[in-house]
Amino acid sequence: MAQLISSSSSLTIFSRNKPYLKPFNQCSMSFSTSAACNSSTYPFRKLFLQRQKPRKSLVLQVSAVSTSIETPVQTSSGEPSKPQRVMVIGGDGYCGWATALHLSKKGYEVAIVDNLIRRLFDHQLGLDSLTPISSIQNRIHCWKSLTGKSIELYIGDICDFEFLTETFKSFEPDAVVHFGEQRSAPYSMIDRPRAVFTQQNNVIGTLNVLFAIKEFREHCHLVKLGTMGEYGTPNIDIEEGYITITHNGRTDTLPYPKQASSFYHLSKVHDSHNIAFTCKAWGIRATDLNQGVVYGVRTDATAMHEELCNRFDYDGIFGTALNRFCVQAAVGHPLTVYGKGGQTRGYLDIRDTVQCVELAIANPANPGEFRVFNQFTEQFSVNQLAALVTKAGGKLGLNVETITVPNPRVEAEEHYYNAKHTKLVELGLKPHLLSDSLLDSLLNFAIQYKDRVDRKQIMPSVSWRKIGVKPKTVTA
């Protein structure tokens, strides 16, 4: 364990007037989300009305001197590079938290930017992570205590360009990893306000990041988390971002056609178009990581202490297929296969998510280049995942059953699917494939926390076809 020699802390509040500094005692400091959580008692639309009002954004900057020896980050050529300053937007979320710790452990200087709204969603919808998760401040304090490494924290909304401006000027990132979006397709299909919020938050937030890079850090590399869902399920092979087409005797390489299947996926398509345009117009360097479905919960860094534990969603809104199936098996609930179960997607372990992001940072795009990497390691249908969990559960003495439920989504339930994913492997990705031992680990993890499972949240409650104009009230 690294020894912490010294530390200093300051709280910066950016308002519409001018920033000012206010010292505080870190040991007694606590930023409670209870005030924000209480807003769940009001109509959901208030969340959008707040965007029209001046907002205050909190910036927590924690610095420390470490005696640990940092391992230089390696590029594809094997040459060590100096520690880069990486801003992780959405660093309090499922993928963002794991990535922030991984990069810090690897020797990068890391800052987390987050408005903590993902925690608010849980309170509004009556949901909770299977794992108990600490506040972001306690997480960062624990990380510094264990490793001696400092992670700066900027609490605010990237849709507020004044906040983002001050954050860029303060931290001066060499790379921005952008997870900071509403990431759930079902959430975007609950009702009109949440559909509007998803597109406004995701598209405007990304636009602000692009403008901030142009104005304040023109050499900064944007690593944007996209989604394989942008492609849909075409009856041809899915290429990595671009496809070469010959039409009427002429040939061109064009962006691969997009067939988004929710308002969330559409927001990602808009992001990709905006990023591609700014790379061409402004010379921005960007890598779009079209990520498949992520499973798992532990990385080497998050497993170091219970305070660093990542969130694990199992509900019908934020939970992903394999994670949901493991929790359902652990509590004796039948596995819920939507429709025919032939829906096939790309999947990857969260340990590979953080590895892919690091590879993209260490091997940046050129100025003006818009790269697209398909970020997944294996393909499975829903039926195949259910069969794997059933087999693994049986070895643990679990009686796992499967039921078919009406598909709440509008999607092909039987289709061709073959997506290319070679570029990250060429950069050095060493995948963690879905093995029996990994499934055993996931199931045992779910069994460990099964007393925290709310069975009412297991079945799907959001219908693509029944989305309405009025805000939907969610009751426990």
Tab-separated table of C-alpha atoms in Angstrom:
chain	number	residue	atom	x	y	z
A	1	MET	CA	0.000	0.000	0.000
A	2	ALA	CA	1.340	3.391	-0.943
A	3	GLN	CA	1.976	5.828	1.870
A	4	LEU	CA	0.085	9.101	1.750
A	5	ILE	CA	2.571	11.871	2.541
A	6	SER	CA	0.431	14.951	2.198
A	7	SER	CA	-2.899	16.054	0.891
A	8	SER	CA	-4.766	19.270	0.275
A	9	SER	CA	-8.340	19.911	-0.685
A	10	SER	CA	-10.451	22.809	-1.901
A	11	LEU	CA	-14.020	23.275	-2.936
A	12	THR	CA	-14.712	25.427	-5.957
A	13	ILE	CA	-18.241	26.522	-6.720
A	14	PHE	CA	-18.749	27.887	-10.221
A	15	SER	CA	-21.727	30.183	-10.387
A	16	ARG	CA	-23.032	32.549	-13.033
A	17	ASN	CA	-21.096	35.329	-11.384
A	18	LYS	CA	-17.543	34.384	-10.461
A	19	PRO	CA	-15.795	31.390	-8.920
A	20	TYR	CA	-14.642	31.496	-5.349
A	21	LEU	CA	-12.724	29.143	-3.093
A	22	LYS	CA	-13.932	27.750	0.162
A	23	PRO	CA	-11.727	25.441	2.248
A	24	PHE	CA	-13.217	22.449	3.998
A	25	ASN	CA	-12.201	19.577	6.218
A	26	GLN	CA	-11.974	16.502	4.028
A	27	CYS	CA	-12.505	14.066	6.882
A	28	SER	CA	-15.870	15.549	7.803
A	29	MET	CA	-16.844	16.584	4.278
A	30	SER	CA	-19.923	14.959	2.772
A	31	PHE	CA	-21.861	15.821	-0.349
A	32	SER	CA	-25.233	14.224	0.222
A	33	THR	CA	-27.500	13.506	-2.691
A	34	SER	CA	-30.541	13.595	-0.415
A	35	ALA	CA	-31.542	17.062	-1.561
A	36	ALA	CA	-31.476	15.951	-5.148
A	37	CYS	CA	-33.216	12.718	-4.269
A	38	ASN	CA	-36.079	14.578	-2.638
A	39	SER	CA	-36.888	16.045	-6.046
A	40	SER	CA	-38.274	12.640	-6.978
A	41	THR	CA	-41.424	13.612	-5.112
A	42	TYR	CA	-42.080	16.289	-7.728
A	43	PRO	CA	-43.145	15.759	-11.333
A	44	PHE	CA	-40.305	14.504	-13.518
A	45	ARG	CA	-40.585	17.505	-15.809
A	46	LYS	CA	-38.956	19.663	-13.130
A	47	LEU	CA	-35.706	17.985	-14.089
A	48	PHE	CA	-35.977	19.613	-17.502
A	49	LEU	CA	-37.142	22.975	-16.235
A	50	GLN	CA	-33.983	23.171	-14.157
A	51	ARG	CA	-31.993	23.289	-17.401
A	52	GLN	CA	-33.443	26.712	-18.061
A	53	LYS	CA	-32.221	28.102	-14.758
A	54	PRO	CA	-28.737	29.262	-13.736
A	55	ARG	CA	-27.001	26.381	-11.983
A	56	LYS	CA	-24.173	26.088	-9.545
A	57	SER	CA	-21.621	23.379	-10.181
A	58	LEU	CA	-19.359	21.892	-7.558
A	59	VAL	CA	-15.724	21.134	-8.230
A	60	LEU	CA	-13.799	19.039	-5.741
A	61	GLN	CA	-10.060	19.026	-6.262
A	62	VAL	CA	-8.076	16.582	-4.144
A	63	SER	CA	-4.321	16.381	-4.509
A	64	ALA	CA	-1.832	14.043	-2.912
A	65	VAL	CA	1.831	13.135	-3.064
A	66	SER	CA	2.377	9.435	-3.669
A	67	THR	CA	5.379	7.236	-2.959
A	68	SER	CA	4.131	4.546	-5.349
A	69	ILE	CA	6.058	3.879	-8.559
A	70	GLU	CA	3.906	4.388	-11.602
A	71	THR	CA	4.264	2.075	-14.586
A	72	PRO	CA	4.624	4.074	-17.820
A	73	VAL	CA	1.769	3.605	-20.229
A	74	GLN	CA	2.883	1.706	-23.329
A	75	THR	CA	1.928	2.654	-26.864
A	76	SER	CA	1.579	0.126	-29.686
A	77	SER	CA	5.246	0.693	-30.555
A	78	GLY	CA	6.268	-0.323	-27.029
A	79	GLU	CA	7.669	3.109	-26.204
A	80	PRO	CA	6.736	4.549	-22.782
A	81	SER	CA	4.785	7.770	-22.830
A	82	LYS	CA	4.620	10.447	-20.197
A	83	PRO	CA	1.556	10.377	-17.943
A	84	GLN	CA	-1.350	11.991	-19.734
A	85	ARG	CA	-4.141	13.996	-18.160
A	86	VAL	CA	-7.400	12.182	-18.844
A	87	MET	CA	-10.838	13.597	-18.110
A	88	VAL	CA	-13.443	10.861	-17.583
A	89	ILE	CA	-16.900	12.339	-18.107
A	90	GLY	CA	-19.500	10.175	-16.406
A	91	GLY	CA	-16.864	8.730	-14.085
A	92	ASP	CA	-19.377	7.859	-11.351
A	93	GLY	CA	-21.213	5.379	-13.599
A	94	TYR	CA	-20.842	1.668	-14.286
A	95	CYS	CA	-18.225	1.857	-17.042
A	96	GLY	CA	-16.858	5.274	-16.075
A	97	TRP	CA	-15.910	4.392	-12.506
A	98	ALA	CA	-14.083	1.225	-13.520
A	99	THR	CA	-12.273	3.143	-16.280
A	100	ALA	CA	-11.234	6.032	-14.029
A	101	LEU	CA	-9.641	3.670	-11.496
A	102	HIS	CA	-7.960	1.594	-14.204
A	103	LEU	CA	-6.388	4.650	-15.811
A	104	SER	CA	-5.274	6.058	-12.462
A	105	LYS	CA	-3.708	2.719	-11.569
A	106	LYS	CA	-1.879	2.724	-14.910
A	107	GLY	CA	-0.258	6.064	-14.194
A	108	TYR	CA	-2.565	8.531	-15.906
A	109	GLU	CA	-3.564	11.748	-14.143
A	110	VAL	CA	-7.330	11.420	-13.925
A	111	ALA	CA	-10.243	13.757	-13.323
A	112	ILE	CA	-13.862	12.644	-13.015
A	113	VAL	CA	-16.609	14.921	-14.306
A	114	ASP	CA	-20.138	13.918	-13.322
A	115	ASN	CA	-23.446	15.489	-12.341
A	116	LEU	CA	-24.421	12.380	-10.323
A	117	ILE	CA	-27.774	12.153	-12.096
A	118	ARG	CA	-27.525	8.378	-12.501
A	119	ARG	CA	-28.010	8.083	-8.726
A	120	LEU	CA	-31.034	10.361	-9.005
A	121	PHE	CA	-32.586	8.064	-11.621
A	122	ASP	CA	-32.513	5.201	-9.120
A	123	HIS	CA	-34.371	7.270	-6.540
A	124	GLN	CA	-36.929	8.494	-9.040
A	125	LEU	CA	-37.652	5.009	-10.380
A	126	GLY	CA	-37.401	3.118	-7.100
A	127	LEU	CA	-34.357	1.157	-8.252
A	128	ASP	CA	-31.094	0.238	-6.586
A	129	SER	CA	-27.805	-1.387	-7.462
A	130	LEU	CA	-27.420	-5.022	-6.407
A	131	THR	CA	-24.167	-3.948	-4.790
A	132	PRO	CA	-24.079	-1.171	-2.200
A	133	ILE	CA	-22.125	1.709	-3.713
A	134	SER	CA	-20.439	4.466	-1.766
A	135	SER	CA	-20.656	8.163	-2.542
A	136	ILE	CA	-18.257	9.366	-5.217
A	137	GLN	CA	-16.382	11.398	-2.605
A	138	ASN	CA	-15.868	8.380	-0.348
A	139	ARG	CA	-14.811	6.301	-3.337
A	140	ILE	CA	-12.117	8.786	-4.341
A	141	HIS	CA	-10.939	9.219	-0.748
A	142	CYS	CA	-10.641	5.432	-0.397
A	143	TRP	CA	-8.688	5.161	-3.657
A	144	LYS	CA	-6.235	7.814	-2.521
A	145	SER	CA	-5.827	6.134	0.864
A	146	LEU	CA	-5.089	2.771	-0.752
A	147	THR	CA	-2.837	3.864	-3.604
A	148	GLY	CA	-1.672	7.391	-2.862
A	149	LYS	CA	-3.027	8.368	-6.261
A	150	SER	CA	-5.171	11.458	-6.658
A	151	ILE	CA	-8.330	11.713	-8.746
A	152	GLU	CA	-9.818	15.167	-9.191
A	153	LEU	CA	-13.593	15.468	-9.031
A	154	TYR	CA	-15.691	18.047	-10.874
A	155	ILE	CA	-19.386	17.898	-10.011
A	156	GLY	CA	-21.501	19.584	-12.646
A	157	ASP	CA	-23.442	19.260	-15.862
A	158	ILE	CA	-21.588	19.272	-19.192
A	159	CYS	CA	-24.751	20.683	-20.784
A	160	ASP	CA	-23.784	23.842	-18.867
A	161	PHE	CA	-21.025	25.169	-21.114
A	162	GLU	CA	-19.796	27.639	-18.495
A	163	PHE	CA	-19.136	24.764	-16.097
A	164	LEU	CA	-17.457	22.723	-18.817
A	165	THR	CA	-15.313	25.710	-19.814
A	166	GLU	CA	-14.014	26.170	-16.292
A	167	THR	CA	-13.400	22.436	-15.982
A	168	PHE	CA	-11.355	22.304	-19.200
A	169	LYS	CA	-9.340	25.369	-18.204
A	170	SER	CA	-8.681	23.976	-14.753
A	171	PHE	CA	-7.712	20.400	-15.645
A	172	GLU	CA	-6.318	20.867	-19.187
A	173	PRO	CA	-6.952	17.314	-20.436
A	174	ASP	CA	-4.855	15.547	-23.044
A	175	ALA	CA	-7.699	13.104	-23.621
A	176	VAL	CA	-11.399	13.086	-22.796
A	177	VAL	CA	-13.209	9.789	-22.247
A	178	HIS	CA	-16.899	10.544	-22.683
A	179	PHE	CA	-19.268	8.193	-20.847
A	180	GLY	CA	-21.456	11.056	-19.619
A	181	GLU	CA	-24.739	10.184	-21.286
A	182	GLN	CA	-28.085	8.659	-20.393
A	183	ARG	CA	-27.229	5.094	-21.431
A	184	SER	CA	-30.474	3.106	-21.237
A	185	ALA	CA	-32.723	2.360	-24.209
A	186	PRO	CA	-35.694	1.441	-21.961
A	187	TYR	CA	-35.263	4.667	-19.974
A	188	SER	CA	-35.506	6.697	-23.178
A	189	MET	CA	-38.753	4.891	-24.036
A	190	ILE	CA	-40.602	5.408	-20.718
A	191	ASP	CA	-42.371	8.606	-21.755
A	192	ARG	CA	-41.963	11.808	-23.784
A	193	PRO	CA	-40.081	13.775	-21.080
A	194	ARG	CA	-37.466	11.056	-20.695
A	195	ALA	CA	-37.110	10.678	-24.458
A	196	VAL	CA	-36.551	14.435	-24.743
A	197	PHE	CA	-34.159	14.424	-21.813
A	198	THR	CA	-32.109	11.590	-23.320
A	199	GLN	CA	-31.630	13.356	-26.626
A	200	GLN	CA	-31.065	16.784	-25.103
A	201	ASN	CA	-28.603	15.525	-22.506
A	202	ASN	CA	-26.649	13.266	-24.841
A	203	VAL	CA	-26.508	15.363	-27.995
A	204	ILE	CA	-26.009	18.790	-26.401
A	205	GLY	CA	-23.518	17.420	-23.877
A	206	THR	CA	-21.395	15.943	-26.658
A	207	LEU	CA	-21.649	19.129	-28.706
A	208	ASN	CA	-20.402	21.100	-25.718
A	209	VAL	CA	-17.445	18.749	-25.336
A	210	LEU	CA	-16.582	19.214	-29.010
A	211	PHE	CA	-16.720	23.007	-28.696
A	212	ALA	CA	-14.629	22.892	-25.506
A	213	ILE	CA	-11.946	20.861	-27.264
A	214	LYS	CA	-11.950	23.273	-30.207
A	215	GLU	CA	-11.721	26.387	-28.052
A	216	PHE	CA	-9.458	25.300	-25.197
A	217	ARG	CA	-7.594	22.033	-25.976
A	218	GLU	CA	-7.360	21.637	-29.740
A	219	HIS	CA	-4.904	18.718	-29.526
A	220	CYS	CA	-7.058	16.822	-27.017
A	221	HIS	CA	-8.131	13.339	-28.140
A	222	LEU	CA	-11.833	12.534	-27.715
A	223	VAL	CA	-12.598	8.896	-26.865
A	224	LYS	CA	-16.365	8.636	-27.157
A	225	LEU	CA	-18.402	5.663	-26.011
A	226	GLY	CA	-20.839	4.833	-28.762
A	227	THR	CA	-22.896	1.670	-29.122
A	228	MET	CA	-23.179	-1.284	-31.464
A	229	GLY	CA	-26.895	-0.510	-31.381
A	230	GLU	CA	-26.293	2.279	-33.880
A	231	TYR	CA	-25.964	-0.352	-36.615
A	232	GLY	CA	-29.148	-2.270	-35.882
A	233	THR	CA	-29.335	-5.804	-37.272
A	234	PRO	CA	-28.695	-5.569	-41.041
A	235	ASN	CA	-28.700	-8.660	-43.239
A	236	ILE	CA	-25.058	-8.041	-44.187
A	237	ASP	CA	-21.811	-8.046	-42.190
A	238	ILE	CA	-21.316	-5.050	-39.929
A	239	GLU	CA	-18.010	-3.296	-40.630
A	240	GLU	CA	-16.112	-1.075	-38.196
A	241	GLY	CA	-17.640	2.294	-38.897
A	242	TYR	CA	-17.232	2.431	-42.672
A	243	ILE	CA	-18.270	0.364	-45.671
A	244	THR	CA	-16.973	0.427	-49.254
A	245	ILE	CA	-19.815	0.455	-51.776
A	246	THR	CA	-19.855	0.190	-55.552
A	247	HIS	CA	-22.973	1.716	-57.079
A	248	ASN	CA	-23.653	2.322	-60.782
A	249	GLY	CA	-20.019	1.747	-61.587
A	250	ARG	CA	-18.620	4.129	-58.958
A	251	THR	CA	-16.992	3.164	-55.650
A	252	ASP	CA	-16.782	5.075	-52.385
A	253	THR	CA	-16.101	4.376	-48.702
A	254	LEU	CA	-18.981	5.728	-46.622
A	255	PRO	CA	-20.130	5.678	-42.996
A	256	TYR	CA	-21.868	2.398	-42.283
A	257	PRO	CA	-25.687	2.814	-42.416
A	258	LYS	CA	-27.374	3.443	-39.058
A	259	GLN	CA	-30.574	1.716	-37.952
A	260	ALA	CA	-31.158	2.833	-34.373
A	261	SER	CA	-33.882	1.113	-32.365
A	262	SER	CA	-34.703	3.596	-29.568
A	263	PHE	CA	-34.468	7.294	-28.754
A	264	TYR	CA	-31.304	6.463	-26.808
A	265	HIS	CA	-29.692	4.760	-29.802
A	266	LEU	CA	-30.764	7.642	-32.028
A	267	SER	CA	-28.959	10.077	-29.712
A	268	LYS	CA	-25.790	8.037	-30.227
A	269	VAL	CA	-26.241	8.241	-34.013
A	270	HIS	CA	-26.566	12.032	-33.754
A	271	ASP	CA	-23.389	12.100	-31.651
A	272	SER	CA	-21.461	10.117	-34.249
A	273	HIS	CA	-22.533	12.460	-37.041
A	274	ASN	CA	-21.614	15.551	-35.014
A	275	ILE	CA	-18.206	14.150	-34.097
A	276	ALA	CA	-17.452	13.101	-37.689
A	277	PHE	CA	-18.381	16.579	-38.926
A	278	THR	CA	-16.193	18.395	-36.386
A	279	CYS	CA	-13.241	16.139	-37.162
A	280	LYS	CA	-13.578	17.168	-40.794
A	281	ALA	CA	-14.334	20.835	-40.160
A	282	TRP	CA	-12.139	21.592	-37.137
A	283	GLY	CA	-9.444	18.922	-37.234
A	284	ILE	CA	-10.562	17.293	-33.987
A	285	ARG	CA	-9.088	13.865	-33.314
A	286	ALA	CA	-11.694	11.338	-32.148
A	287	THR	CA	-12.210	7.634	-31.563
A	288	ASP	CA	-15.767	6.317	-31.441
A	289	LEU	CA	-15.938	3.072	-29.457
A	290	ASN	CA	-19.103	1.301	-30.561
A	291	GLN	CA	-19.470	-0.840	-27.499
A	292	GLY	CA	-21.445	-4.039	-27.183
A	293	VAL	CA	-23.349	-5.185	-24.099
A	294	VAL	CA	-21.140	-5.116	-21.001
A	295	TYR	CA	-21.299	-7.721	-18.239
A	296	GLY	CA	-19.455	-8.297	-14.983
A	297	VAL	CA	-18.745	-6.042	-12.044
A	298	ARG	CA	-15.163	-6.474	-10.838
A	299	THR	CA	-11.899	-5.175	-12.224
A	300	ASP	CA	-8.513	-5.418	-10.531
A	301	ALA	CA	-8.961	-1.878	-9.218
A	302	THR	CA	-12.584	-2.040	-8.032
A	303	ALA	CA	-11.865	-5.317	-6.198
A	304	MET	CA	-9.246	-3.684	-3.967
A	305	HIS	CA	-11.765	-2.514	-1.327
A	306	GLU	CA	-15.514	-2.673	-0.742
A	307	GLU	CA	-15.701	1.126	-0.894
A	308	LEU	CA	-14.515	0.893	-4.509
A	309	CYS	CA	-17.212	-1.603	-5.517
A	310	ASN	CA	-18.934	-0.862	-8.810
A	311	ARG	CA	-22.678	-0.704	-9.348
A	312	PHE	CA	-24.488	-3.811	-10.658
A	313	ASP	CA	-27.862	-3.201	-12.295
A	314	TYR	CA	-30.322	-6.063	-12.695
A	315	ASP	CA	-33.642	-4.284	-13.279
A	316	GLY	CA	-35.538	-4.097	-16.568
A	317	ILE	CA	-34.437	-0.525	-17.286
A	318	PHE	CA	-30.693	-0.374	-16.643
A	319	GLY	CA	-29.746	-4.036	-16.253
A	320	THR	CA	-27.993	-5.755	-19.181
A	321	ALA	CA	-28.948	-9.271	-20.300
A	322	LEU	CA	-26.267	-11.449	-18.714
A	323	ASN	CA	-26.172	-9.501	-15.451
A	324	ARG	CA	-29.963	-9.744	-15.205
A	325	PHE	CA	-29.966	-13.480	-15.896
A	326	CYS	CA	-27.382	-14.144	-13.175
A	327	VAL	CA	-29.419	-12.266	-10.588
A	328	GLN	CA	-32.640	-13.983	-11.669
A	329	ALA	CA	-30.973	-17.385	-11.314
A	330	ALA	CA	-29.581	-16.476	-7.880
A	331	VAL	CA	-33.005	-15.619	-6.438
A	332	GLY	CA	-34.902	-18.450	-8.118
A	333	HIS	CA	-36.731	-16.271	-10.646
A	334	PRO	CA	-37.120	-17.751	-14.148
A	335	LEU	CA	-34.807	-16.223	-16.735
A	336	THR	CA	-36.829	-13.709	-18.764
A	337	VAL	CA	-36.236	-14.215	-22.490
A	338	TYR	CA	-37.907	-11.539	-24.603
A	339	GLY	CA	-39.844	-12.977	-27.530
A	340	LYS	CA	-38.144	-15.726	-29.563
A	341	GLY	CA	-34.743	-15.061	-27.973
A	342	GLY	CA	-32.788	-15.034	-31.212
A	343	GLN	CA	-31.694	-11.429	-30.693
A	344	THR	CA	-27.917	-11.547	-31.157
A	345	ARG	CA	-25.487	-8.896	-29.956
A	346	GLY	CA	-21.818	-8.358	-29.219
A	347	TYR	CA	-20.778	-8.753	-25.552
A	348	LEU	CA	-17.700	-7.949	-23.487
A	349	ASP	CA	-16.415	-8.177	-19.931
A	350	ILE	CA	-16.093	-4.849	-18.097
A	351	ARG	CA	-12.381	-5.648	-17.700
A	352	ASP	CA	-12.155	-5.433	-21.471
A	353	THR	CA	-14.038	-2.119	-21.512
A	354	VAL	CA	-11.310	-0.455	-19.456
A	355	GLN	CA	-8.599	-2.172	-21.502
A	356	CYS	CA	-10.103	-0.918	-24.782
A	357	VAL	CA	-10.322	2.654	-23.531
A	358	GLU	CA	-6.695	2.597	-22.436
A	359	LEU	CA	-5.613	1.250	-25.822
A	360	ALA	CA	-7.512	4.024	-27.604
A	361	ILE	CA	-5.869	6.683	-25.434
A	362	ALA	CA	-2.366	5.247	-25.798
A	363	ASN	CA	-2.787	5.063	-29.592
A	364	PRO	CA	-4.658	8.284	-30.424
A	365	ALA	CA	-6.363	9.243	-33.646
A	366	ASN	CA	-4.592	11.712	-35.909
A	367	PRO	CA	-5.804	15.330	-36.125
A	368	GLY	CA	-8.928	15.390	-38.286
A	369	GLU	CA	-9.383	11.611	-38.043
A	370	PHE	CA	-12.663	10.035	-36.938
A	371	ARG	CA	-11.908	6.410	-36.054
A	372	VAL	CA	-14.572	3.843	-35.282
A	373	PHE	CA	-13.775	0.672	-33.339
A	374	ASN	CA	-16.373	-2.018	-32.652
A	375	GLN	CA	-15.769	-2.750	-28.981
A	376	PHE	CA	-16.863	-6.277	-28.104
A	377	THR	CA	-15.241	-9.696	-27.873
A	378	GLU	CA	-17.962	-12.317	-28.523
A	379	GLN	CA	-21.445	-12.652	-30.001
A	380	PHE	CA	-24.341	-14.396	-28.260
A	381	SER	CA	-28.077	-14.669	-28.748
A	382	VAL	CA	-30.351	-14.221	-25.743
A	383	ASN	CA	-31.202	-17.925	-25.892
A	384	GLN	CA	-27.506	-18.829	-25.831
A	385	LEU	CA	-26.933	-16.662	-22.747
A	386	ALA	CA	-29.912	-18.263	-21.003
A	387	ALA	CA	-28.541	-21.730	-21.768
A	388	LEU	CA	-25.102	-20.810	-20.426
A	389	VAL	CA	-26.533	-19.421	-17.176
A	390	THR	CA	-28.804	-22.463	-16.783
A	391	LYS	CA	-25.830	-24.807	-17.136
A	392	ALA	CA	-23.619	-22.790	-14.768
A	393	GLY	CA	-26.434	-22.480	-12.222
A	394	GLY	CA	-26.989	-26.211	-12.246
A	395	LYS	CA	-23.360	-26.790	-11.255
A	396	LEU	CA	-23.979	-24.583	-8.218
A	397	GLY	CA	-27.124	-26.466	-7.255
A	398	LEU	CA	-29.524	-23.835	-8.581
A	399	ASN	CA	-32.739	-24.902	-10.291
A	400	VAL	CA	-32.739	-22.459	-13.196
A	401	GLU	CA	-35.797	-22.207	-15.414
A	402	THR	CA	-36.485	-20.012	-18.433
A	403	ILE	CA	-39.711	-18.332	-19.486
A	404	THR	CA	-40.624	-16.417	-22.621
A	405	VAL	CA	-42.188	-13.016	-22.053
A	406	PRO	CA	-43.721	-10.704	-24.649
A	407	ASN	CA	-40.987	-8.582	-26.145
A	408	PRO	CA	-41.404	-4.978	-24.922
A	409	ARG	CA	-39.089	-3.751	-27.690
A	410	VAL	CA	-39.562	-3.323	-31.420
A	411	GLU	CA	-36.756	-5.450	-32.867
A	412	ALA	CA	-36.057	-8.485	-34.996
A	413	GLU	CA	-36.138	-11.597	-32.820
A	414	GLU	CA	-34.427	-13.844	-35.376
A	415	HIS	CA	-31.813	-12.347	-37.668
A	416	TYR	CA	-28.375	-12.535	-39.240
A	417	TYR	CA	-25.616	-10.920	-37.200
A	418	ASN	CA	-21.904	-10.857	-37.972
A	419	ALA	CA	-19.996	-7.786	-36.775
A	420	LYS	CA	-16.295	-7.176	-37.363
A	421	HIS	CA	-14.148	-6.347	-34.330
A	422	THR	CA	-10.479	-6.580	-35.223
A	423	LYS	CA	-9.064	-3.076	-34.749
A	424	LEU	CA	-8.748	-3.193	-30.961
A	425	VAL	CA	-7.268	-6.684	-31.113
A	426	GLU	CA	-4.664	-5.316	-33.536
A	427	LEU	CA	-3.815	-2.638	-30.956
A	428	GLY	CA	-3.226	-5.315	-28.321
A	429	LEU	CA	-6.579	-6.165	-26.714
A	430	LYS	CA	-6.365	-9.418	-24.751
A	431	PRO	CA	-10.014	-10.423	-24.274
A	432	HIS	CA	-11.548	-12.016	-21.182
A	433	LEU	CA	-13.912	-14.436	-22.874
A	434	LEU	CA	-17.073	-15.714	-21.212
A	435	SER	CA	-15.934	-18.901	-19.491
A	436	ASP	CA	-17.525	-21.337	-17.038
A	437	SER	CA	-15.344	-19.920	-14.273
A	438	LEU	CA	-16.445	-16.368	-15.012
A	439	LEU	CA	-20.109	-17.379	-15.010
A	440	ASP	CA	-19.569	-19.152	-11.689
A	441	SER	CA	-18.021	-15.992	-10.322
A	442	LEU	CA	-20.921	-13.826	-11.527
A	443	LEU	CA	-23.511	-16.223	-10.101
A	444	ASN	CA	-21.727	-16.436	-6.747
A	445	PHE	CA	-21.526	-12.654	-6.679
A	446	ALA	CA	-25.287	-12.439	-7.293
A	447	ILE	CA	-25.925	-15.053	-4.590
A	448	GLN	CA	-23.805	-13.055	-2.137
A	449	TYR	CA	-26.062	-10.012	-2.521
A	450	LYS	CA	-29.373	-11.726	-3.284
A	451	ASP	CA	-30.988	-10.275	-0.141
A	452	ARG	CA	-30.749	-6.855	-1.814
A	453	VAL	CA	-32.773	-7.945	-4.856
A	454	ASP	CA	-36.161	-6.278	-5.336
A	455	ARG	CA	-38.092	-8.908	-7.274
A	456	LYS	CA	-40.618	-6.295	-8.422
A	457	GLN	CA	-37.915	-4.753	-10.601
A	458	ILE	CA	-37.088	-7.915	-12.539
A	459	MET	CA	-39.870	-8.000	-15.129
A	460	PRO	CA	-39.826	-5.464	-17.992
A	461	SER	CA	-42.123	-2.490	-17.419
A	462	VAL	CA	-41.388	-0.254	-20.420
A	463	SER	CA	-43.078	-0.803	-23.792
A	464	TRP	CA	-41.706	0.664	-27.024
A	465	ARG	CA	-45.197	0.796	-28.527
A	466	LYS	CA	-47.013	2.211	-25.498
A	467	ILE	CA	-44.740	5.187	-24.801
A	468	GLY	CA	-46.907	8.194	-24.053
A	469	VAL	CA	-46.828	11.969	-23.933
A	470	LYS	CA	-47.567	12.315	-20.245
A	471	PRO	CA	-44.800	11.707	-17.689
A	472	LYS	CA	-45.110	8.162	-16.380
A	473	THR	CA	-45.365	7.847	-12.613
A	474	VAL	CA	-43.303	5.004	-11.256
A	475	THR	CA	-44.424	3.426	-8.000
A	476	ALA	CA	-42.631	0.813	-5.934
